[in-house]
XYZ file of C-alpha atoms in Angstrom:
204
model
C 12.883 31.348 -27.330
C 13.377 27.688 -26.494
C 14.235 24.937 -28.792
C 11.287 23.487 -30.736
C 9.567 20.785 -28.803
C 9.341 17.214 -30.280
C 6.076 16.069 -31.534
C 4.250 13.334 -33.394
C 1.967 14.395 -36.253
C -0.116 11.325 -35.496
C -0.409 10.784 -31.763
C -2.823 7.862 -31.756
C 0.044 5.383 -31.422
C 1.931 7.082 -28.587
C -0.082 5.401 -25.741
C 0.275 1.907 -27.235
C 3.894 2.436 -27.869
C 4.428 3.269 -24.172
C 2.360 0.336 -23.164
C 4.435 -2.023 -25.315
C 7.704 -0.699 -23.953
C 6.363 -1.942 -20.523
C 6.107 -5.459 -21.674
C 8.587 -5.950 -24.417
C 12.045 -7.124 -23.830
C 14.604 -4.255 -23.384
C 16.386 -3.598 -26.650
C 20.061 -2.863 -27.016
C 19.079 0.015 -29.215
C 15.719 1.515 -29.679
C 15.614 1.825 -33.550
C 13.013 1.843 -36.411
C 13.651 -1.908 -36.778
C 12.832 -2.518 -32.973
C 9.598 -0.404 -33.589
C 8.631 -2.812 -36.381
C 9.492 -5.776 -34.251
C 6.943 -4.569 -31.526
C 4.326 -4.034 -34.132
C 4.603 -0.307 -35.073
C 5.366 -0.305 -38.849
C 3.998 3.059 -39.978
C 6.352 5.705 -40.977
C 4.456 8.141 -38.619
C 5.424 5.888 -35.680
C 9.119 6.682 -36.151
C 8.594 10.121 -34.742
C 8.403 8.507 -31.302
C 12.250 7.936 -31.419
C 13.241 11.635 -31.249
C 10.504 12.152 -28.731
C 11.914 9.415 -26.528
C 15.307 10.829 -26.944
C 14.271 14.296 -25.882
C 12.492 12.886 -22.925
C 15.668 11.126 -21.841
C 14.437 7.479 -22.340
C 17.073 6.786 -24.913
C 20.517 8.294 -25.739
C 21.597 9.840 -29.044
C 22.420 6.396 -30.466
C 19.335 4.769 -29.184
C 20.544 3.125 -26.127
C 17.897 2.840 -23.362
C 18.605 4.779 -20.181
C 17.834 4.137 -16.508
C 14.654 6.198 -17.070
C 13.599 3.731 -19.795
C 14.022 0.847 -17.367
C 11.544 2.631 -15.055
C 8.973 2.601 -17.866
C 9.075 -1.174 -17.583
C 8.092 -1.070 -13.910
C 4.230 -0.677 -13.769
C 4.561 1.142 -10.373
C 6.930 3.742 -11.792
C 5.706 4.013 -15.426
C 3.306 6.922 -15.121
C 5.521 8.774 -12.628
C 8.728 8.616 -14.838
C 6.717 9.987 -17.787
C 5.644 12.870 -15.462
C 9.107 13.393 -14.230
C 10.692 13.506 -17.708
C 7.931 15.810 -18.972
C 8.814 18.419 -16.251
C 12.440 18.280 -17.509
C 11.707 18.432 -21.228
C 8.915 21.135 -20.747
C 10.747 23.001 -17.978
C 10.031 26.392 -19.717
C 6.237 25.622 -19.602
C 6.532 24.592 -15.980
C 8.338 27.742 -15.137
C 5.244 29.604 -16.374
C 2.954 27.333 -14.312
C 4.118 24.399 -12.209
C 0.881 22.589 -12.908
C 0.673 23.538 -16.614
C -0.514 19.986 -17.409
C -3.759 20.829 -15.573
C -4.287 24.234 -17.143
C -6.910 24.981 -19.789
C -6.013 24.058 -23.459
C -5.915 27.722 -24.356
C -3.608 28.529 -21.486
C -1.280 25.758 -22.610
C -1.272 26.817 -26.218
C -0.669 30.376 -25.233
C 2.302 29.527 -23.157
C 3.716 27.204 -25.928
C 3.188 30.091 -28.551
C 5.017 32.554 -26.263
C 7.925 30.288 -25.466
C 8.512 28.802 -28.924
C 7.484 31.724 -31.103
C 6.185 29.221 -33.710
C 3.141 29.619 -35.921
C -0.325 28.109 -34.978
C 0.226 24.924 -36.883
C 3.372 24.020 -35.025
C 1.998 25.072 -31.759
C -1.076 22.757 -32.275
C 1.413 19.879 -32.933
C 3.344 20.643 -29.739
C 0.210 20.992 -27.745
C -1.321 17.781 -29.000
C 1.841 15.752 -28.095
C 2.110 17.473 -24.717
C -1.483 16.710 -23.924
C -1.164 13.106 -24.788
C 1.947 12.650 -22.714
C 0.200 14.451 -19.757
C -2.569 11.895 -20.093
C -0.092 9.025 -19.668
C 1.620 10.556 -16.693
C 1.406 11.114 -13.059
C 2.725 14.225 -11.472
C 2.239 13.741 -7.771
C 2.780 11.100 -5.014
C 5.905 9.217 -4.236
C 6.094 5.988 -6.301
C 7.489 2.766 -4.852
C 9.019 0.392 -7.139
C 7.657 -3.075 -7.743
C 10.816 -4.613 -6.002
C 10.428 -2.397 -3.069
C 6.677 -3.092 -2.806
C 7.362 -6.832 -2.882
C 9.936 -6.540 -0.153
C 7.449 -4.591 2.093
C 4.832 -7.275 1.555
C 7.084 -10.024 2.826
C 6.921 -11.222 6.367
C 9.534 -9.262 8.526
C 11.694 -12.419 8.922
C 11.967 -12.561 5.025
C 12.759 -8.833 4.428
C 16.513 -9.109 5.117
C 18.467 -7.488 7.877
C 16.418 -9.448 10.456
C 19.205 -11.649 11.559
C 21.781 -9.147 12.688
C 23.864 -9.970 15.713
C 22.330 -6.970 17.609
C 18.746 -8.205 16.857
C 19.694 -11.769 17.920
C 21.098 -10.415 21.194
C 17.752 -8.512 21.764
C 15.754 -11.647 21.129
C 18.011 -13.498 23.528
C 17.765 -10.802 26.183
C 13.957 -10.936 25.978
C 13.883 -14.697 26.502
C 12.577 -15.768 29.948
C 12.191 -19.235 31.437
C 10.734 -20.618 34.599
C 12.078 -23.621 36.534
C 9.988 -25.605 39.053
C 11.678 -27.438 41.849
C 10.079 -30.314 43.907
C 11.863 -30.204 47.206
C 12.011 -33.541 49.073
C 10.107 -33.835 52.273
C 12.833 -33.677 55.021
C 13.650 -31.883 58.307
C 17.405 -31.790 57.370
C 18.073 -28.193 56.495
C 21.435 -29.177 54.996
C 19.577 -30.851 52.192
C 17.864 -27.691 51.086
C 21.010 -25.725 51.491
C 22.767 -28.177 49.036
C 19.910 -27.938 46.517
C 19.815 -23.944 46.474
C 23.710 -23.853 46.322
C 23.654 -26.176 43.331
C 21.055 -23.853 41.646
C 23.099 -20.779 42.269
C 26.322 -22.334 41.003
C 24.823 -23.932 37.834
C 21.637 -22.000 36.746
C 21.408 -18.452 37.910
C 23.354 -16.090 35.643
């Protein structure tokens, strides 16, 4: 049997809390006081702290992790929830790698077999799992907001475009044409002098 899964008896605040994490300033410690600061004052809301800890978003003392920082990036937010769910519920994902898309009965059955808990607790675990899954993405390769902004810049602003090698390439691709108006003369030595000067001074 696995360790019991974290859960919130009242899950209706879980989505709003995750949304607030995205916009609120990063705390030095995610505590009950911080929850109150961002508008979640119910005693039931405090259950999100052990849930965030088990998901790897905060450490044992409440310090936000690198995964927490990804929650604040709208392009990574859903993907990091899905990634951390696969880790927390690894036993469930061993049963079915797409367990989040399975029927409710299948999910409850898997939770019951893995945890060995009674129906009441299984329902709590299931409800929290399902709500987390509704906030997550489990496929695709996310691109961070910073990387997306870099890709949207013109090539000359993306960095790395001024290397010596690229400068040499630009230089080697540069071509120029010179027009020469020769004087009207029958003295061939005049033309010889002009072409010799071109060869000595312009032709590389």
